[in-house]
XYZ file of C-alpha atoms in Angstrom:
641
model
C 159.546 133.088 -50.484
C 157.948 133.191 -53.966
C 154.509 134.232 -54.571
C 151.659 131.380 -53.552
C 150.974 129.560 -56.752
C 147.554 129.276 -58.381
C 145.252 126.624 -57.474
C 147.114 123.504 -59.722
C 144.225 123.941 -62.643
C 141.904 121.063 -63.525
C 142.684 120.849 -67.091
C 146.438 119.695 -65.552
C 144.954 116.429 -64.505
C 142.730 113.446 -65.456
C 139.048 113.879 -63.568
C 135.466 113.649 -63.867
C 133.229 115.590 -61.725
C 129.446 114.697 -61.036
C 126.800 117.645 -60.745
C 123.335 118.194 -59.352
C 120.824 118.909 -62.057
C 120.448 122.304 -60.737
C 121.481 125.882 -61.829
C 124.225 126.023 -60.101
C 125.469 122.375 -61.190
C 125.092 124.205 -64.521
C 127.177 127.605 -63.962
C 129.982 124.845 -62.235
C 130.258 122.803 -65.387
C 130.687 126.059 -67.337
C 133.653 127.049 -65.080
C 135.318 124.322 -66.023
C 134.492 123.324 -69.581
C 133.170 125.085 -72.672
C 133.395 121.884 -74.964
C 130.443 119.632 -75.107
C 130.497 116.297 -77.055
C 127.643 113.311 -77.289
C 126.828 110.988 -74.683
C 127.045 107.724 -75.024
C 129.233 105.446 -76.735
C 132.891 105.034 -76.216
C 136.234 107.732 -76.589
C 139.904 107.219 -76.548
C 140.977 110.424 -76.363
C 144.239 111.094 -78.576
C 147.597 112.630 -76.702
C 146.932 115.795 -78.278
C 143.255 116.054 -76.314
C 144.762 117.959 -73.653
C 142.006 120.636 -72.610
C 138.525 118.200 -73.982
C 136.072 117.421 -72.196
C 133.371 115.343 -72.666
C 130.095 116.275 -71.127
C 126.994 113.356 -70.134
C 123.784 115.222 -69.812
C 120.751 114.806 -67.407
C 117.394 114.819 -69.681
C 116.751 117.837 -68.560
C 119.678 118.936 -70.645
C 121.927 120.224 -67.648
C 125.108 118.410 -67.440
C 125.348 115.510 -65.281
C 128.663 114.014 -65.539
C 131.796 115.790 -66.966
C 135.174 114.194 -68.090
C 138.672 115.070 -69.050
C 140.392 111.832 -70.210
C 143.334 111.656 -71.874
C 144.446 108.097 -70.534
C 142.192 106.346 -69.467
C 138.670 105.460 -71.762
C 135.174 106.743 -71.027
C 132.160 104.218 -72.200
C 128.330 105.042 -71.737
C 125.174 104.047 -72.482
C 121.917 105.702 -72.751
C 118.299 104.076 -72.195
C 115.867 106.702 -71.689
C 116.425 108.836 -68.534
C 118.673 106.253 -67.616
C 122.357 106.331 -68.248
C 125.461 104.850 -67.488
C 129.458 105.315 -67.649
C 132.770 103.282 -67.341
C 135.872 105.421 -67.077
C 138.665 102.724 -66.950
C 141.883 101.461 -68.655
C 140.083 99.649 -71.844
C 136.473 100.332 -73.768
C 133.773 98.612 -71.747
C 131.381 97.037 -74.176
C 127.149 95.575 -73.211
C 126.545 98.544 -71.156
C 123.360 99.121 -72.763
C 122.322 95.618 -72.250
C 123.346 95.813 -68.661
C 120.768 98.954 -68.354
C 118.010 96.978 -69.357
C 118.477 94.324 -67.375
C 116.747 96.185 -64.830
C 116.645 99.786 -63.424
C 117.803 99.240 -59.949
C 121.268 101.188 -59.110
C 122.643 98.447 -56.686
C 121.877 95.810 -58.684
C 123.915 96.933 -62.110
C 126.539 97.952 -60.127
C 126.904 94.251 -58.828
C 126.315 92.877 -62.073
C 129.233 95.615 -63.299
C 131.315 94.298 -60.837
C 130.979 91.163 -61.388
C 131.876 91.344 -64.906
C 134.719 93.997 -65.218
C 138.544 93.412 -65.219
C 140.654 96.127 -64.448
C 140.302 99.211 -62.317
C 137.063 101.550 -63.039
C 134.988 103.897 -61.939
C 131.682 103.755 -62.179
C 128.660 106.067 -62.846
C 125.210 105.536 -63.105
C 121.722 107.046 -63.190
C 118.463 105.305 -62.776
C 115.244 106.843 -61.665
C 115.754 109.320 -59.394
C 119.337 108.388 -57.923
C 122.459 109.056 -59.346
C 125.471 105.994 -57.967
C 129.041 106.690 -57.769
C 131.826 104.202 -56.795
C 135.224 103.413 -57.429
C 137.388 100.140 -56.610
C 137.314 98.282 -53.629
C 141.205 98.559 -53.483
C 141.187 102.080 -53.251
C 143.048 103.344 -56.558
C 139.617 104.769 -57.666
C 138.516 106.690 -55.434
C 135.498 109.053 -54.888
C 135.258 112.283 -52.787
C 132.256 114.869 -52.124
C 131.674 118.494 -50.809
C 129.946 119.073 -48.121
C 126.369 119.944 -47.937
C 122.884 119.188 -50.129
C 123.572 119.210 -53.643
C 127.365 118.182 -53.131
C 129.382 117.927 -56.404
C 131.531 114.569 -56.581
C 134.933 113.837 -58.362
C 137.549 111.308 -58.054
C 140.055 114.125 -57.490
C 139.349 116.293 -54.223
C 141.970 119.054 -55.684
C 139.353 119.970 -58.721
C 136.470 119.953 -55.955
C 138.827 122.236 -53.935
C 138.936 124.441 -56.738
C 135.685 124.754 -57.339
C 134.326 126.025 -53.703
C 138.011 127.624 -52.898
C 138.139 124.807 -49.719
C 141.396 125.803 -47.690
C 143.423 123.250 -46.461
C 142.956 121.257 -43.234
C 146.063 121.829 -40.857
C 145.207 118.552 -39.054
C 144.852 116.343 -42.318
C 148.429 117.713 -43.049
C 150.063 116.849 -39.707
C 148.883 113.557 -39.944
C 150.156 113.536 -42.864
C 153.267 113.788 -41.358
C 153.094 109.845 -40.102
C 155.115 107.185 -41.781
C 151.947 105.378 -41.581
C 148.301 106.978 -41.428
C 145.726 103.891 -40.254
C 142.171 103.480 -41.403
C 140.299 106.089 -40.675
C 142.200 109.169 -40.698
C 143.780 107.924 -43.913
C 140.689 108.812 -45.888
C 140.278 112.709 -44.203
C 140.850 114.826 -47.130
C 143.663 117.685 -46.845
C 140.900 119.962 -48.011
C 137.903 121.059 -45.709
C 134.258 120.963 -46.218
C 134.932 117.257 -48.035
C 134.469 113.928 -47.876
C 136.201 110.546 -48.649
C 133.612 107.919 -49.685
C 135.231 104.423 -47.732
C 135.894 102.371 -51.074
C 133.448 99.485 -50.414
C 130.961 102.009 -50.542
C 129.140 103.853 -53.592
C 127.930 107.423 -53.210
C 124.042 107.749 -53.792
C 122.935 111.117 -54.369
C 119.336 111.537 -54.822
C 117.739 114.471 -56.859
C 115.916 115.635 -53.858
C 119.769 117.121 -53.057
C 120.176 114.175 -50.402
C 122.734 111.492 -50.111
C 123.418 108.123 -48.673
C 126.170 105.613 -49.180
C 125.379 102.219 -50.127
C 128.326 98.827 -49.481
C 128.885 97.377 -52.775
C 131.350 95.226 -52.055
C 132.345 92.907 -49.408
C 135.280 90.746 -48.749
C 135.360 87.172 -49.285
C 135.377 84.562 -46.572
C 139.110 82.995 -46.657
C 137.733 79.424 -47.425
C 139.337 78.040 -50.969
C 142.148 75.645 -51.213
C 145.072 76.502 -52.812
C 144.484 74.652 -55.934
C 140.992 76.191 -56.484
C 141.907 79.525 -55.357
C 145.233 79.792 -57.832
C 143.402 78.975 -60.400
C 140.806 81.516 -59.580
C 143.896 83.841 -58.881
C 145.654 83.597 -62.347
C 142.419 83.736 -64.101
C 141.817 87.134 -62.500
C 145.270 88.390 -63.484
C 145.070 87.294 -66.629
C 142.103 89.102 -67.147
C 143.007 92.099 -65.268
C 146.807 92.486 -67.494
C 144.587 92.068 -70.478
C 142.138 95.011 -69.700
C 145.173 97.455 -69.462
C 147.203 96.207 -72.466
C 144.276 95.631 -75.110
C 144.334 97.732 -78.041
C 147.814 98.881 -77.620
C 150.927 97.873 -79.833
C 153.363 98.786 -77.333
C 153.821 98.107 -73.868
C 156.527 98.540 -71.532
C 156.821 96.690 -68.120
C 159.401 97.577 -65.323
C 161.407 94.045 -64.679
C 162.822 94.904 -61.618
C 163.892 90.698 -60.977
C 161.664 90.121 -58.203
C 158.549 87.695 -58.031
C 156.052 90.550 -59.122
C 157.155 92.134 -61.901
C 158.282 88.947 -63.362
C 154.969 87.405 -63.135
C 153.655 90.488 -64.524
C 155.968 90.862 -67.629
C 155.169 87.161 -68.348
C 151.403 88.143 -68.107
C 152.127 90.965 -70.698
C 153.907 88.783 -72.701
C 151.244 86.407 -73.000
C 148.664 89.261 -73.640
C 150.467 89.769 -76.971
C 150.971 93.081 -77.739
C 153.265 93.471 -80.771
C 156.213 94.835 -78.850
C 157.504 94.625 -75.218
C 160.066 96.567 -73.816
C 161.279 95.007 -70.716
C 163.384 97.770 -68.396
C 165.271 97.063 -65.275
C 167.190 99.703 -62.907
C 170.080 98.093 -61.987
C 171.008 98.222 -58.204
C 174.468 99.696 -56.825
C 174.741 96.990 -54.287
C 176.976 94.702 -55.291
C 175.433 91.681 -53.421
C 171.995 92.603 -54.948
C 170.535 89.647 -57.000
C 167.388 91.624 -58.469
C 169.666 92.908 -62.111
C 170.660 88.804 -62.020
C 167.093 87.162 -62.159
C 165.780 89.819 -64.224
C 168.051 89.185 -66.863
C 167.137 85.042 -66.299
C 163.546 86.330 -66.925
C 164.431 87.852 -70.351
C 166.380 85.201 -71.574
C 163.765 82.776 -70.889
C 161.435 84.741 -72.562
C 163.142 85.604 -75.658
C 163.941 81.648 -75.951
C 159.729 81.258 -75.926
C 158.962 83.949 -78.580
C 162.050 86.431 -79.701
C 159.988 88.187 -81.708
C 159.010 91.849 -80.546
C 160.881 91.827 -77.419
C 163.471 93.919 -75.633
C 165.593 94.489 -72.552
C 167.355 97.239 -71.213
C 169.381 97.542 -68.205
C 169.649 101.022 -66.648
C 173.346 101.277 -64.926
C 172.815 101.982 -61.383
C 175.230 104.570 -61.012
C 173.221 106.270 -63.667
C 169.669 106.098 -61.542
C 168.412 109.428 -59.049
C 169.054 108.511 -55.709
C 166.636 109.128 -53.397
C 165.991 112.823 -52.667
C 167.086 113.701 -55.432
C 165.118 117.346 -56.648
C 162.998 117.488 -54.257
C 163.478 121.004 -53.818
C 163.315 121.952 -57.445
C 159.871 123.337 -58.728
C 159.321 121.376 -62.100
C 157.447 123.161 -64.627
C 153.298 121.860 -65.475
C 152.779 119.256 -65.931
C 155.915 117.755 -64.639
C 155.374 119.395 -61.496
C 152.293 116.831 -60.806
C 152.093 116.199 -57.109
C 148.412 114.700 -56.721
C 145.479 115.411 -54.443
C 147.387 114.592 -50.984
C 150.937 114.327 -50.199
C 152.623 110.612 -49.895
C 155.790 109.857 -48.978
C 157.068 108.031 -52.521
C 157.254 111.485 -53.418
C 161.497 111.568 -52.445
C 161.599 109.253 -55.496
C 160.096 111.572 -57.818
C 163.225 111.591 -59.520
C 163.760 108.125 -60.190
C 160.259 107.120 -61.234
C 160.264 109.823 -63.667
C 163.694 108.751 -64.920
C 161.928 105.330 -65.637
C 158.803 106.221 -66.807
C 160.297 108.772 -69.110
C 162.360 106.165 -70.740
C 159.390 104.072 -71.162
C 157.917 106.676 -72.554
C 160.608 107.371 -75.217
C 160.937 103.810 -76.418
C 156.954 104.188 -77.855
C 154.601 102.564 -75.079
C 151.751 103.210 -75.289
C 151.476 101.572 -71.590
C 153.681 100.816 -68.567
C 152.795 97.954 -66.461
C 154.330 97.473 -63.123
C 153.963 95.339 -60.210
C 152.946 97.423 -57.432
C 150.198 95.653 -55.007
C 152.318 92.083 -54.869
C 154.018 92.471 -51.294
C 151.101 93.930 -49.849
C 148.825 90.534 -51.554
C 151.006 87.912 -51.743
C 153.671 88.822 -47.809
C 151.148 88.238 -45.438
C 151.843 90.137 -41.913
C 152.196 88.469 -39.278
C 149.254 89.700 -37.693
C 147.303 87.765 -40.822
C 148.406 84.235 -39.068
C 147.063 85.761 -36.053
C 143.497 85.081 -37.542
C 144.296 81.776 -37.163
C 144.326 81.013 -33.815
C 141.034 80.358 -32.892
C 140.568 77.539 -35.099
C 143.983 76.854 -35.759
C 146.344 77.232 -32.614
C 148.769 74.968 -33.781
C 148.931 76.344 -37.728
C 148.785 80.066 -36.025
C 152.022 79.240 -33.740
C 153.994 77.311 -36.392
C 153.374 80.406 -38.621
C 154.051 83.228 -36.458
C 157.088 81.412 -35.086
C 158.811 81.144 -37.635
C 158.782 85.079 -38.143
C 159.895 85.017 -34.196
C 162.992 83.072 -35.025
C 163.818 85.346 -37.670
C 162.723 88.918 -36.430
C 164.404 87.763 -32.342
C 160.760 88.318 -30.567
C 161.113 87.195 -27.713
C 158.845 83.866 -26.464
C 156.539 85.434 -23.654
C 156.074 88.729 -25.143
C 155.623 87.387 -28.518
C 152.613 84.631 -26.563
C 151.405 88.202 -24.795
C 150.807 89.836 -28.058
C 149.272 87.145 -30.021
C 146.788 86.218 -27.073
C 145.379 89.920 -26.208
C 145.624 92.264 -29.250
C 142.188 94.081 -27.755
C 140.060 96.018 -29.702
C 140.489 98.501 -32.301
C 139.434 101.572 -30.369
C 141.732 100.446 -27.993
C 144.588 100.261 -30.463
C 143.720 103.412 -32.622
C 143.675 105.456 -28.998
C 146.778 104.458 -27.938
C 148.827 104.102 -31.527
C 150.692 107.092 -31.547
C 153.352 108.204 -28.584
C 156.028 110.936 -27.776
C 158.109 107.723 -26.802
C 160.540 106.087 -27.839
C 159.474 103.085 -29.210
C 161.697 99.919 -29.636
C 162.897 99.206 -33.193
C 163.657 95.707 -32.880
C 162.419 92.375 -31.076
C 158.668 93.890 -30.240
C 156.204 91.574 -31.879
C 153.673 93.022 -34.130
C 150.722 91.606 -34.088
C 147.842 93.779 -33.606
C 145.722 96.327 -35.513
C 148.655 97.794 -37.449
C 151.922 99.548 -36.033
C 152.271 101.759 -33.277
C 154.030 104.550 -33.708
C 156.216 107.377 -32.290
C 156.176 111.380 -32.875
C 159.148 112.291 -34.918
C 161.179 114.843 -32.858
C 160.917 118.058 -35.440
C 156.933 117.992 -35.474
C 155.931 121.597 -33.473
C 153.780 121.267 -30.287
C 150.830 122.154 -31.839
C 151.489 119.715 -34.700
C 151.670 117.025 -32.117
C 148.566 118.284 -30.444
C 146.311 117.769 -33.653
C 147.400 114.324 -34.299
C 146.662 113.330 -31.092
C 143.979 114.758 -31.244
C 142.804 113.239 -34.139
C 143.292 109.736 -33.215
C 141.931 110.056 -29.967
C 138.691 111.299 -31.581
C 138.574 109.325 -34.424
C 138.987 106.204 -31.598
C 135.569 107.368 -30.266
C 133.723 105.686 -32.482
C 135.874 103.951 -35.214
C 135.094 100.588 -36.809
C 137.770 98.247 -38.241
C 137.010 97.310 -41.779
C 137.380 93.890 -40.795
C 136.343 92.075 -37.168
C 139.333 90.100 -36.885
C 142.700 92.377 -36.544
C 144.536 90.257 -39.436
C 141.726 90.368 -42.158
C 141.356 94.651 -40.947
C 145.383 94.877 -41.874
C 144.924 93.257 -45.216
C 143.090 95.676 -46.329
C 144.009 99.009 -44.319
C 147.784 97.931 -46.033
C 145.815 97.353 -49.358
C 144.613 100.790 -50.017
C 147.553 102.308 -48.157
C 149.648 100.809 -51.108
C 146.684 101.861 -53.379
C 146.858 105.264 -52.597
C 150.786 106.233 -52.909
C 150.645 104.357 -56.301
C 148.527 107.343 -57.641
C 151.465 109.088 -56.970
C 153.115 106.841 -59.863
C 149.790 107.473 -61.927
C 150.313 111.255 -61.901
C 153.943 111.091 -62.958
C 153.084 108.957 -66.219
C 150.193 111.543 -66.566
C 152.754 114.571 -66.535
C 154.566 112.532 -68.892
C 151.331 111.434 -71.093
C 152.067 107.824 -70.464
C 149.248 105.742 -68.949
C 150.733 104.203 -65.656
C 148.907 100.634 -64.478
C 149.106 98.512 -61.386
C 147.076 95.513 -62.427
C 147.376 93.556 -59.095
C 145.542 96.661 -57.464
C 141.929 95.180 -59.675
C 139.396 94.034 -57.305
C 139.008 90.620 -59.053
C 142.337 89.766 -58.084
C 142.367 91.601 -54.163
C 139.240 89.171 -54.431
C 140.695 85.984 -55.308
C 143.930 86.343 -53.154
C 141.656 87.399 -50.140
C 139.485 84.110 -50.844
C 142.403 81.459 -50.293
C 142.169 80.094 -46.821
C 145.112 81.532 -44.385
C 146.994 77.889 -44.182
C 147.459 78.198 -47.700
C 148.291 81.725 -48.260
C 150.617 81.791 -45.124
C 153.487 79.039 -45.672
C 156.455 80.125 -43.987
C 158.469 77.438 -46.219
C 157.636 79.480 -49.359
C 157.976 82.600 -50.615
C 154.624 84.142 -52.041
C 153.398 80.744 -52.490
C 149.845 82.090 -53.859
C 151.439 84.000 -56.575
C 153.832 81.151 -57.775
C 151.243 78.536 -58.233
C 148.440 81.374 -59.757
C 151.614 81.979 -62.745
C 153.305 78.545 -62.761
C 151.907 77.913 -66.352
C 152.911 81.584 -66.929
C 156.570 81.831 -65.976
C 158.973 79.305 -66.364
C 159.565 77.853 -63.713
C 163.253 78.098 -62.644
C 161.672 82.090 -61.982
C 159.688 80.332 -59.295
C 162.395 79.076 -57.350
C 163.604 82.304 -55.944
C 162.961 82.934 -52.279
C 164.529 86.603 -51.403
C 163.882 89.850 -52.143
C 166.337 92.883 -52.706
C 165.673 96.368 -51.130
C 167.199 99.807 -51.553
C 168.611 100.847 -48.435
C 171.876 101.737 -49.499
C 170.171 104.268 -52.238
C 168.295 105.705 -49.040
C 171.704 106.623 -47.063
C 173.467 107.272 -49.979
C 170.652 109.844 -50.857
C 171.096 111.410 -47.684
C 174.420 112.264 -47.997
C 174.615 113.071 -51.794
C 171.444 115.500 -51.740
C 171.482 117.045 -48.092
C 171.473 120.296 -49.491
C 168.424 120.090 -50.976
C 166.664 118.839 -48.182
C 168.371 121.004 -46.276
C 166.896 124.026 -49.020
C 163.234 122.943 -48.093
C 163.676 124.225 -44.558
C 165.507 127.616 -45.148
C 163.464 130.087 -43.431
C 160.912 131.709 -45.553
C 160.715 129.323 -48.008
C 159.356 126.209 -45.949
C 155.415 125.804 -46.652
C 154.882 123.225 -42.945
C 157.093 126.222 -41.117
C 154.680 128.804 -42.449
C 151.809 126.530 -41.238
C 154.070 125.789 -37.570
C 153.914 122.299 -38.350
C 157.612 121.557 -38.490
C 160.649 122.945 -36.392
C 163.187 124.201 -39.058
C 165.998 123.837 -36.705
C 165.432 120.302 -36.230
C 165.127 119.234 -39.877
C 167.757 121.743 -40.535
C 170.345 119.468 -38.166
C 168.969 116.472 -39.508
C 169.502 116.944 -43.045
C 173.518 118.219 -41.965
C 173.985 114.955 -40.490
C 173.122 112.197 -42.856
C 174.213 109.576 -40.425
C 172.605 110.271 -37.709
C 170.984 107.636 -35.568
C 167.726 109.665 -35.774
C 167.291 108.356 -39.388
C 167.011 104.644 -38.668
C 164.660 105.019 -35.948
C 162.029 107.837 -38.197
C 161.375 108.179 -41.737
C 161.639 111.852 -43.352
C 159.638 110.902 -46.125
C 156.380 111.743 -45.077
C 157.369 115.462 -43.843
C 159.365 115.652 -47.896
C 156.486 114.511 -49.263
C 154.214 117.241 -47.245
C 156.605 119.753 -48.017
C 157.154 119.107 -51.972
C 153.285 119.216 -52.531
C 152.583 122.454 -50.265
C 155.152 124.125 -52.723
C 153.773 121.980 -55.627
C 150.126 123.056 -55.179
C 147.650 125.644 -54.216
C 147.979 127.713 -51.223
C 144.466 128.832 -50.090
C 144.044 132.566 -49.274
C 143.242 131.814 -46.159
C 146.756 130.150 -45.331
C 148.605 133.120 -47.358
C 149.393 135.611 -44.778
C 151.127 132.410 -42.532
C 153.002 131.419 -45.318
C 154.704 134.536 -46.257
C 157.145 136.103 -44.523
């Protein structure tokens, strides 16, 4: 095995970090930083900015807030003691106005809220209490140590290596799971932290205590369809704009389907001088993604020619999946975030994309990540509507019976008792078998089964862990539909940072516009009857853009996926996966987490059954960041042989 690699080294990454105006706040800024600039005022840091950061002090002269931002842009304000800061994908302007508006820490971050397109974090300081929140979507997130006097970040790997935290064994074997539910999806692979639940802001008091405060609540799903597209489109509009402004050139993936259409129309609109439109083509030849996307650039080009490109990437010339996922890329290529997720087998392919993006100038890539988990409501959504709406609930939910084959009685069973979410969160994992097919799914979220390589003891924590966390869990919703919205909200959320940190290793800035809380806020707000229409496909979404994109875009109704890339990814690159479990070299074999022999057979049979009934992205993904990032000293000695 080769020698444990250093802890992955802040200046490698995006952050900001948040200190207590103590002595040791002080010597913790100096560990990391050396460079001190102004507060205050705005900074669009230049590609070349690669080890600046800027440093916000307390009046006391101490630092308070320090930032390494090559992407993204960092305003503040200063008023007195007080002080405030935006870090987020354009310059935020009025911040000093907002400060004197009052000196209350909940209210300006309402009023910020409120008024802000985009995805942000936000900072602020008034009186005594220092607030600290992210999105309600869960892109921006916020994580603390342990302990008075914690320090905060948005990235739990730069807390980790500043207190040497070792890694949590039973964060990574749940980790493991195709699908980790709310809660357990916010415990941090690090110990001694803690994962601030997105709808709350962090309030750390100079007394060394803390609280959490909710900032932000879901709508009620009351509007009408014609009110709530309107508010829809507005909020995309807005939130495109905030990620484009400023910049010249701007790429968006046009993949064909309904998102990334609406989204390169969006862009389009937004007006930057050029727009490089770039599809992947498919290697199915009865895909119809490569066919509508180049419908969408033709009908663009015939509204304004000017400035415009399109470029078709042959599929036969895309990564397939699994492609180097045992290769160790050089910094800062080698990327692999604060927490393993299982896009991480694509590696290859979004980096092929974002790399050509990044060649042809732009300056910013938008994509059109967020759409299926806004715009396809599950079926446990229409589920919601049965107690005011049988009838609406039935007619919706059927229709997904019909096509999935549930069968009548057990699909009446499900919809009628789906229990509580203790209930569900006790019971959602199993060493069975579970059914593939024809089991309705309507409750909390999926249940799932143990894949057959995880070790005993690997099977021990996660039950473990969900029994536990069952104690005493709260769903972020009451009913079970309005709880999955969300829980499959910042699950999507989360494994887009993944995207994030390629274009970072690449110096391109990466954005997800759907993922702003102004538009989770005005699809949530549309009532159920009109969100859910089992006649239309993403009917929310066509009539928010329908004065967007032209409208023979609207008409489609299907959606392409990549399963043939999958198997054909198994096969073409089994000796690579079958290189990540070679004894003494596997990082989860080290940790007994895995069974090599299993994974071993696995990867030698590409066909096996095994792979259509479990997912071996998750366990990839685990793998390719253990050998991607630091091993703690106190997990050393198991990991070498």
């Amino acid at each position: 095995m080769p020698p444990a690699r250093p802890v992955q080294p802040p200046h490698a990454r995006d952050c900001f970090v948040v200190l207590p105006d103590t002595p040791e706040g002080q010597a913790t800024a100096g560990r990391l930083t050396a460079s001190v600039t102004a507060p205050g005022g705005s900074h669009a840091p230049s590609a070349d900015d690669d080890v600046a950061w800027q440093v916000f002090p307390y009046p006391s002269g101490r630092p308070w807030v320090i930032v390494r931002s090559r992407l993204r842009r960092v305003s503040g304000a200063v008023r007195g003691a007080d002080a405030v800061l935006v870090i987020g994908p354009a310059p935020v302007e009025g911040l000093a106005e907002e400060l004197r508006a009052g000196r209350d820490g909940a209210g300006l971050h309402h009023r910020l809220a409120r008024r802000l397109p985009g995805v942000h974090h936000v900072i602020s300081r008034t009186g005594d209490e220092t607030w600290v929140r992210g999105t309600a979507s869960g892109l921006r997130r916020i994580h603390a140590t342990d302990g008075p006097f914690p320090l905060v970040s948005d990235r739990p790997a730069v807390l980790a290596h500043l207190t040497g935290a070792g890694l949590d064994d039973t964060a990574l074997a749940l980790r493991l799971l195709d699908f980790l539910p709310h809660p357990l999806s916010a415990r941090p692979v690090w110990r001694g932290l803690t994962e601030i639940d997105p709808a709350h802001a962090l309030v750390l008091r100079a007394d060394g205590t803390r609280a959490t405060r909710r900032w932000w609540h879901a709508p009620e799903a009351e509007l009408p369809m014609a009110e709530g597209a309107a508010r829809l489109g507005d909020a995309l509009d807005r939130s495109v704009r905030a990620h484009v402004s400023g910049r010249a050139r701007v790429s968006c993936e046009l993949s064909g389907g309904f998102d990334s259409t609406s989204l390169a129309f969006l862009t389009r609109r937004a007006g930057p001088a050029h727009l490089s439109l770039l599809t992947v083509a498919s290697r199915e030849s009865h895909a119809e993604d490569e066919t509508w996307a180049l419908r969408a650039a033709e009908l663009a080009r015939a509204e304004r020619p000017d400035g415009l490109s399109h470029e078709i990437v042959p599929g036969d010339e895309v990564p397939l999946f699994y492609a180097g996922v045992s290769e160790q890329l050089p910094a800062p290529a080698a990327l692999m975030g604060d927490e393993p997720l299982p896009v991480a087998p694509a590696r290859a392919r979004a980096r092929m994309l974002l790399g050509l993006a990044a060649a042809r100038g732009s300056e910013c890539h938008i994509t059109g990540y967020g759409g299926d988990e806004l715009f396809m409501a599950l079926p446990t959504v229409a589920g919601d509507l049965l107690p005011r709406h049988p009838l609406a609930a039935w007619n919706r939910i059927g229709a997904v019976r019909h096509q999935l084959g549930w069968p009548l009685a057990a699909t009446a069973r499900a919809l009628i008792g789906r229990g509580s979410f203790r209930a569900w969160l006790a019971d959602a994992v199993t060493d069975d078998v579970l059914p593939t097919s024809r089991t309705p799914q309507l409750t909390w979220s999926v249940r799932q089964s143990l894949p057959p390589w995880l070790t005993d003891d690997a099977r021990d924590l996660v039950r473990d862990a969900f029994r536990t966390a069952a104690a005493d869990a709260e769903p972020l919703a009451p009913r079970p539909g309005r709880h999955l919205d969300l829980d499959t909200l910042r699950t999507g959320a989360r494994h887009f940072q993944a995207m994030e940190d390629y274009g970072l290793g690449l110096g391109l800035p990466v954005a997800a516009p759907l993922y702003a809380d102004h538009v989770v806020e005005a699809t949530l707000a549309v009532r159920l009857t009109d969100r859910i229409d089992p006649a239309r496909y993403k009917p929310l979404l066509a009539e928010a853009v329908r004065e967007v994109v032209p409208a023979p875009l609207l008409d489609r109704t299907t959606k392409d996926h990549m399963n043939s890339d999958t198997v054909q990814g198994l096969v073409r690159h089994a000796d690579e996966l079958r290189r990540l479990w070679e004894p003494g070299a596997s990082r989860l074999v080290g940790l007994g987490l895995v069974d090599p022999a299993r994974l071993d057979a696995l990867a030698a049979d590409p066909y096996s059954p095994l792979h259509t009934r479990y997912s071996i992205d998750s366990t990839v993904a685990c793998e390719m960041w253990l050998r991607a990032t630091a091993i703690p000293s106190a997990h050393r000695e198991a990991l070498t042989p």
